[in-house]
PDB file of C-alpha atoms in Angstrom:
ATOM      1  CA  MET A  12      29.570  25.914  47.308  1.00 68.00           C
ATOM      2  CA  THR A  13      27.406  24.371  44.823  1.00 72.00           C
ATOM      3  CA  CYS A  14      28.167  20.739  43.971  1.00 70.00           C
ATOM      4  CA  ASP A  15      30.160  21.615  40.461  1.00 68.00           C
ATOM      5  CA  GLU A  16      32.124  24.154  42.643  1.00 66.00           C
ATOM      6  CA  ARG A  17      32.988  21.302  45.120  1.00 66.00           C
ATOM      7  CA  ARG A  18      33.541  18.780  42.306  1.00 68.00           C
ATOM      8  CA  ASN A  19      35.836  21.473  40.601  1.00 70.00           C
ATOM      9  CA  ARG A  20      37.581  22.005  43.350  1.00 70.00           C
ATOM     10  CA  TYR A  21      38.600  18.392  43.869  1.00 72.00           C
ATOM     11  CA  ASP A  22      39.419  17.974  40.148  1.00 90.00           C
ATOM     12  CA  ARG A  23      41.812  20.514  40.748  1.00 93.00           C
ATOM     13  CA  ARG A  24      43.480  18.769  43.550  1.00 95.00           C
ATOM     14  CA  ASP A  25      43.577  15.554  42.174  1.00 96.00           C
ATOM     15  CA  LEU A  26      45.284  17.087  38.742  1.00 96.00           C
ATOM     16  CA  GLY A  27      47.762  19.153  40.946  1.00 96.00           C
ATOM     17  CA  LEU A  28      48.863  15.917  43.014  1.00 97.00           C
ATOM     18  CA  LEU A  29      48.937  14.143  39.810  1.00 98.00           C
ATOM     19  CA  LEU A  30      51.778  16.715  38.615  1.00 98.00           C
ATOM     20  CA  LEU A  31      53.172  16.376  41.912  1.00 98.00           C
ATOM     21  CA  ARG A  32      53.764  12.927  41.843  1.00 98.00           C
ATOM     22  CA  LEU A  33      54.686  12.468  38.560  1.00 98.00           C
ATOM     23  CA  GLY A  34      57.186  15.115  38.902  1.00 98.00           C
ATOM     24  CA  THR A  35      58.550  14.269  41.857  1.00 98.00           C
ATOM     25  CA  GLY A  36      58.745  10.490  40.936  1.00 98.00           C
ATOM     26  CA  GLY A  37      59.954  10.697  37.677  1.00 98.00           C
ATOM     27  CA  VAL A  38      63.320  12.659  39.180  1.00 98.00           C
ATOM     28  CA  LEU A  39      63.444  10.240  42.237  1.00 98.00           C
ATOM     29  CA  ALA A  40      63.252   7.171  39.863  1.00 98.00           C
ATOM     30  CA  ALA A  41      65.365   7.945  37.283  1.00 98.00           C
ATOM     31  CA  HIS A  42      67.925   9.097  40.245  1.00 97.00           C
ATOM     32  CA  GLY A  43      67.589   5.363  41.476  1.00 98.00           C
ATOM     33  CA  ALA A  44      67.925   4.147  37.490  1.00 98.00           C
ATOM     34  CA  GLN A  45      71.181   5.984  37.794  1.00 98.00           C
ATOM     35  CA  LYS A  46      72.887   4.441  40.864  1.00 97.00           C
ATOM     36  CA  LEU A  47      71.270   0.735  40.163  1.00 97.00           C
ATOM     37  CA  PHE A  48      71.650   0.559  36.344  1.00 97.00           C
ATOM     38  CA  GLY A  49      74.223   3.049  35.401  1.00 97.00           C
ATOM     39  CA  TRP A  50      71.206   4.629  33.223  1.00 97.00           C
ATOM     40  CA  PHE A  51      71.233   8.714  32.501  1.00 96.00           C
ATOM     41  CA  GLY A  52      74.736   9.224  33.011  1.00 96.00           C
ATOM     42  CA  GLY A  53      74.826   7.177  36.287  1.00 96.00           C
ATOM     43  CA  HIS A  54      77.647   4.922  37.935  1.00 97.00           C
ATOM     44  CA  GLY A  55      75.596   1.910  38.503  1.00 97.00           C
ATOM     45  CA  LEU A  56      76.102   0.028  41.951  1.00 97.00           C
ATOM     46  CA  GLU A  57      80.234  -0.043  41.598  1.00 97.00           C
ATOM     47  CA  GLY A  58      80.662   3.587  40.778  1.00 97.00           C
ATOM     48  CA  THR A  59      78.037   4.688  43.134  1.00 97.00           C
ATOM     49  CA  GLY A  60      79.135   2.215  45.835  1.00 97.00           C
ATOM     50  CA  ALA A  61      82.373   3.404  45.462  1.00 97.00           C
ATOM     51  CA  PHE A  62      81.069   7.109  46.049  1.00 97.00           C
ATOM     52  CA  MET A  63      79.009   5.963  49.285  1.00 96.00           C
ATOM     53  CA  GLU A  64      81.990   4.585  50.976  1.00 96.00           C
ATOM     54  CA  SER A  65      84.026   7.675  50.479  1.00 95.00           C
ATOM     55  CA  VAL A  66      81.016   9.717  51.992  1.00 96.00           C
ATOM     56  CA  GLY A  67      80.529   7.358  54.831  1.00 95.00           C
ATOM     57  CA  PHE A  68      77.909   4.883  54.376  1.00 96.00           C
ATOM     58  CA  ALA A  69      79.540   1.643  54.840  1.00 95.00           C
ATOM     59  CA  PRO A  70      79.390  -0.907  52.832  1.00 96.00           C
ATOM     60  CA  GLY A  71      79.362   1.336  50.092  1.00 95.00           C
ATOM     61  CA  LYS A  72      77.500  -1.013  47.585  1.00 97.00           C
ATOM     62  CA  ALA A  73      74.607  -2.020  50.188  1.00 97.00           C
ATOM     63  CA  SER A  74      74.200   1.609  50.629  1.00 97.00           C
ATOM     64  CA  ALA A  75      74.184   2.161  46.677  1.00 97.00           C
ATOM     65  CA  THR A  76      71.389  -0.456  46.678  1.00 98.00           C
ATOM     66  CA  ALA A  77      69.193   0.496  49.311  1.00 97.00           C
ATOM     67  CA  SER A  78      69.575   4.255  48.365  1.00 97.00           C
ATOM     68  CA  GLY A  79      68.614   3.133  44.629  1.00 98.00           C
ATOM     69  CA  LEU A  80      65.767   0.967  45.403  1.00 98.00           C
ATOM     70  CA  ALA A  81      64.153   3.567  47.819  1.00 98.00           C
ATOM     71  CA  GLU A  82      64.705   6.242  44.886  1.00 98.00           C
ATOM     72  CA  ALA A  83      63.837   4.723  41.890  1.00 98.00           C
ATOM     73  CA  GLY A  84      60.922   2.085  43.656  1.00 98.00           C
ATOM     74  CA  GLY A  85      59.627   5.031  45.917  1.00 98.00           C
ATOM     75  CA  GLY A  86      59.915   7.378  42.788  1.00 98.00           C
ATOM     76  CA  ALA A  87      57.862   5.093  40.583  1.00 98.00           C
ATOM     77  CA  LEU A  88      55.504   4.367  43.227  1.00 98.00           C
ATOM     78  CA  LEU A  89      54.637   7.792  43.888  1.00 98.00           C
ATOM     79  CA  ALA A  90      54.268   8.392  39.877  1.00 98.00           C
ATOM     80  CA  LEU A  91      51.888   5.589  39.899  1.00 98.00           C
ATOM     81  CA  GLY A  92      50.239   6.660  43.481  1.00 98.00           C
ATOM     82  CA  LEU A  93      50.458   3.310  44.689  1.00 98.00           C
ATOM     83  CA  ALA A  94      51.354   2.533  48.286  1.00 98.00           C
ATOM     84  CA  THR A  95      51.852   6.369  48.576  1.00 98.00           C
ATOM     85  CA  PRO A  96      52.735   6.139  52.136  1.00 98.00           C
ATOM     86  CA  ALA A  97      55.216   3.536  51.847  1.00 98.00           C
ATOM     87  CA  ALA A  98      56.928   5.280  48.418  1.00 98.00           C
ATOM     88  CA  GLY A  99      57.011   8.642  49.781  1.00 98.00           C
ATOM     89  CA  ALA A 100      58.334   7.654  53.303  1.00 98.00           C
ATOM     90  CA  ALA A 101      61.255   5.518  51.177  1.00 98.00           C
ATOM     91  CA  ALA A 102      61.880   8.347  49.057  1.00 98.00           C
ATOM     92  CA  ALA A 103      61.775  10.802  51.823  1.00 98.00           C
ATOM     93  CA  GLY A 104      64.383   8.664  53.902  1.00 98.00           C
ATOM     94  CA  ALA A 105      67.130   8.664  50.836  1.00 98.00           C
ATOM     95  CA  MET A 106      66.650  12.300  50.245  1.00 98.00           C
ATOM     96  CA  VAL A 107      67.822  12.612  54.177  1.00 98.00           C
ATOM     97  CA  GLY A 108      70.858  10.561  53.545  1.00 97.00           C
ATOM     98  CA  ALA A 109      71.600  12.585  50.510  1.00 97.00           C
ATOM     99  CA  THR A 110      70.943  16.284  52.555  1.00 97.00           C
ATOM    100  CA  ALA A 111      73.584  14.714  54.961  1.00 96.00           C
ATOM    101  CA  VAL A 112      76.116  14.553  52.551  1.00 96.00           C
ATOM    102  CA  HIS A 113      75.714  17.865  50.993  1.00 96.00           C
ATOM    103  CA  ALA A 114      74.749  19.813  54.237  1.00 96.00           C
ATOM    104  CA  PRO A 115      78.298  20.727  54.989  1.00 95.00           C
ATOM    105  CA  ASN A 116      78.213  22.745  51.501  1.00 96.00           C
ATOM    106  CA  GLY A 117      75.506  25.136  52.691  1.00 96.00           C
ATOM    107  CA  PHE A 118      71.827  25.373  51.443  1.00 96.00           C
ATOM    108  CA  PHE A 119      72.386  26.518  48.029  1.00 96.00           C
ATOM    109  CA  ASN A 120      72.524  23.660  45.437  1.00 92.00           C
ATOM    110  CA  THR A 121      74.692  26.091  43.234  1.00 93.00           C
ATOM    111  CA  GLY A 122      77.837  25.522  46.085  1.00 95.00           C
ATOM    112  CA  GLY A 123      76.937  21.735  46.183  1.00 94.00           C
ATOM    113  CA  GLY A 124      74.281  22.094  48.887  1.00 96.00           C
ATOM    114  CA  TYR A 125      71.236  20.181  50.146  1.00 96.00           C
ATOM    115  CA  GLU A 126      68.464  22.472  48.937  1.00 97.00           C
ATOM    116  CA  TYR A 127      68.045  20.067  46.144  1.00 97.00           C
ATOM    117  CA  ALA A 128      67.626  16.711  48.025  1.00 97.00           C
ATOM    118  CA  ALA A 129      65.948  18.437  50.860  1.00 97.00           C
ATOM    119  CA  THR A 130      62.899  19.497  48.492  1.00 98.00           C
ATOM    120  CA  LEU A 131      62.833  16.341  46.758  1.00 98.00           C
ATOM    121  CA  GLY A 132      62.363  14.473  50.800  1.00 98.00           C
ATOM    122  CA  LEU A 133      59.683  17.145  51.455  1.00 98.00           C
ATOM    123  CA  ALA A 134      57.820  16.732  48.633  1.00 98.00           C
ATOM    124  CA  ALA A 135      57.951  12.858  48.835  1.00 98.00           C
ATOM    125  CA  ALA A 136      57.200  13.180  52.413  1.00 98.00           C
ATOM    126  CA  GLY A 137      54.115  15.557  51.721  1.00 98.00           C
ATOM    127  CA  LEU A 138      52.899  13.242  49.229  1.00 98.00           C
ATOM    128  CA  ALA A 139      53.018  10.392  51.532  1.00 98.00           C
ATOM    129  CA  VAL A 140      51.044  12.208  53.885  1.00 97.00           C
ATOM    130  CA  THR A 141      48.703  14.132  51.727  1.00 96.00           C
ATOM    131  CA  GLY A 142      47.866  10.898  49.568  1.00 96.00           C
ATOM    132  CA  PRO A 143      47.837  10.358  45.967  1.00 97.00           C
ATOM    133  CA  GLY A 144      44.520  11.602  44.965  1.00 96.00           C
ATOM    134  CA  ARG A 145      41.892   9.997  42.682  1.00 96.00           C
ATOM    135  CA  LEU A 146      44.015  10.332  39.667  1.00 96.00           C
ATOM    136  CA  SER A 147      46.019   6.952  41.365  1.00 97.00           C
ATOM    137  CA  LEU A 148      46.193   3.183  41.306  1.00 98.00           C
ATOM    138  CA  ASP A 149      45.648   3.918  45.116  1.00 98.00           C
ATOM    139  CA  HIS A 150      42.293   5.223  44.314  1.00 97.00           C
ATOM    140  CA  ALA A 151      41.478   2.888  41.694  1.00 97.00           C
ATOM    141  CA  LEU A 152      42.437  -0.225  44.012  1.00 97.00           C
ATOM    142  CA  ASP A 153      39.916   1.144  47.039  1.00 96.00           C
ATOM    143  CA  HIS A 154      42.987   2.775  48.760  1.00 96.00           C
ATOM    144  CA  VAL A 155      43.922  -0.764  50.101  1.00 97.00           C
ATOM    145  CA  LEU A 156      47.851  -0.088  50.167  1.00 96.00           C
ATOM    146  CA  ASP A 157      46.883   3.484  51.443  1.00 96.00           C
ATOM    147  CA  ARG A 158      45.326   3.414  54.750  1.00 95.00           C
ATOM    148  CA  GLY A 159      45.302   5.993  57.088  1.00 94.00           C
ATOM    149  CA  TRP A 160      46.902   3.926  59.821  1.00 97.00           C
ATOM    150  CA  MET A 161      50.077   3.703  57.076  1.00 96.00           C
ATOM    151  CA  VAL A 162      51.140   7.207  57.317  1.00 97.00           C
ATOM    152  CA  PRO A 163      52.427   7.206  60.814  1.00 97.00           C
ATOM    153  CA  ALA A 164      53.793   4.109  60.533  1.00 98.00           C
ATOM    154  CA  ALA A 165      55.625   4.401  57.383  1.00 97.00           C
ATOM    155  CA  LEU A 166      57.063   7.577  58.279  1.00 97.00           C
ATOM    156  CA  ALA A 167      58.176   6.467  61.388  1.00 98.00           C
ATOM    157  CA  GLY A 168      59.797   3.228  60.425  1.00 97.00           C
ATOM    158  CA  THR A 169      61.981   5.128  57.746  1.00 97.00           C
ATOM    159  CA  ALA A 170      62.387   8.198  60.232  1.00 97.00           C
ATOM    160  CA  ALA A 171      64.243   5.319  62.837  1.00 98.00           C
ATOM    161  CA  VAL A 172      65.932   3.263  60.126  1.00 97.00           C
ATOM    162  CA  THR A 173      67.308   6.545  58.541  1.00 97.00           C
ATOM    163  CA  ALA A 174      68.347   8.255  61.818  1.00 97.00           C
ATOM    164  CA  VAL A 175      70.362   4.986  62.410  1.00 97.00           C
ATOM    165  CA  VAL A 176      72.060   4.614  58.734  1.00 96.00           C
ATOM    166  CA  VAL A 177      72.886   8.670  58.753  1.00 96.00           C
ATOM    167  CA  GLY A 178      74.093   8.457  62.636  1.00 96.00           C
ATOM    168  CA  ALA A 179      76.557   5.656  61.889  1.00 96.00           C
ATOM    169  CA  ARG A 180      77.449   7.585  58.656  1.00 96.00           C
ATOM    170  CA  ASN A 181      78.179  10.835  60.473  1.00 95.00           C
ATOM    171  CA  ARG A 182      80.028   8.756  63.008  1.00 95.00           C
ATOM    172  CA  ARG A 183      82.459   7.607  60.534  1.00 95.00           C
ATOM    173  CA  VAL A 184      82.801  10.765  58.956  1.00 94.00           C
ATOM    174  CA  ARG A 185      84.098  12.427  62.130  1.00 93.00           C
ATOM    175  CA  GLU A 186      86.207   9.362  62.768  1.00 92.00           C
ATOM    176  CA  ARG A 187      87.837  10.168  59.798  1.00 91.00           C
ATOM    177  CA  GLN A 188      88.370  13.514  60.086  1.00 89.00           C
ATOM    178  CA  GLN A 189      89.820  13.108  63.673  1.00 89.00           C
ATOM    179  CA  GLY A 190      92.240  10.616  62.204  1.00 79.00           C
ATOM    180  CA  LYS A 191      93.551  13.560  59.937  1.00 72.00           C
ATOM    181  CA  GLN A 192      96.231  15.960  61.780  1.00 58.00           C
ATOM    182  CA  ASP A 193      97.883  18.860  60.212  1.00 56.00           C
ATOM    183  CA  ALA A 194     101.263  18.842  59.901  1.00 54.00           C
ATOM    184  CA  LEU A 195     102.886  20.240  62.967  1.00 53.00           C
ATOM    185  CA  PHE A 196     105.769  21.815  60.869  1.00 60.00           C
ATOM    186  CA  GLU A 197     106.080  22.720  57.260  1.00 62.00           C
ATOM    187  CA  GLU A 198     108.775  21.229  55.029  1.00 56.00           C
TER     188      GLU A 198
END
């Protein structure tokens, strides 16, 4: 392979990573802004907090804040290509929570399933692993916030916190469902 062919391959890869970062990060940042500020037709912290409480995340407002920050902050940082391991891990963790809410509806988004949340989460995690490419702030800053050891640390830390939060949510949902009984006799 010639030097020009190698350079063109890297240029294409960097451009592809930039497009993936901008698209994934932009969508995540917009979703987070809906939760935090009520922008783009969102419900802000109060409305999102009430929803979060209704689907088992408690306390609702704190859950909405954490989810909104992970999406908005993680998404914005992904789009910029800054602190990519932490940004991707945070966004992926938020999407695991969303996936848990939508999982009972099946896979496809058309039926309220988890397809969309899972896709965003996988894209964010993939970016955390692959890195932002050369067209990024991480590259411009000599990868000071994108070291190799940061990838497993960020993903493991996020996985542990997400497992606790989603596990507690799932327990609350089960307890609620067990508390509901069907009527023994029809009236």
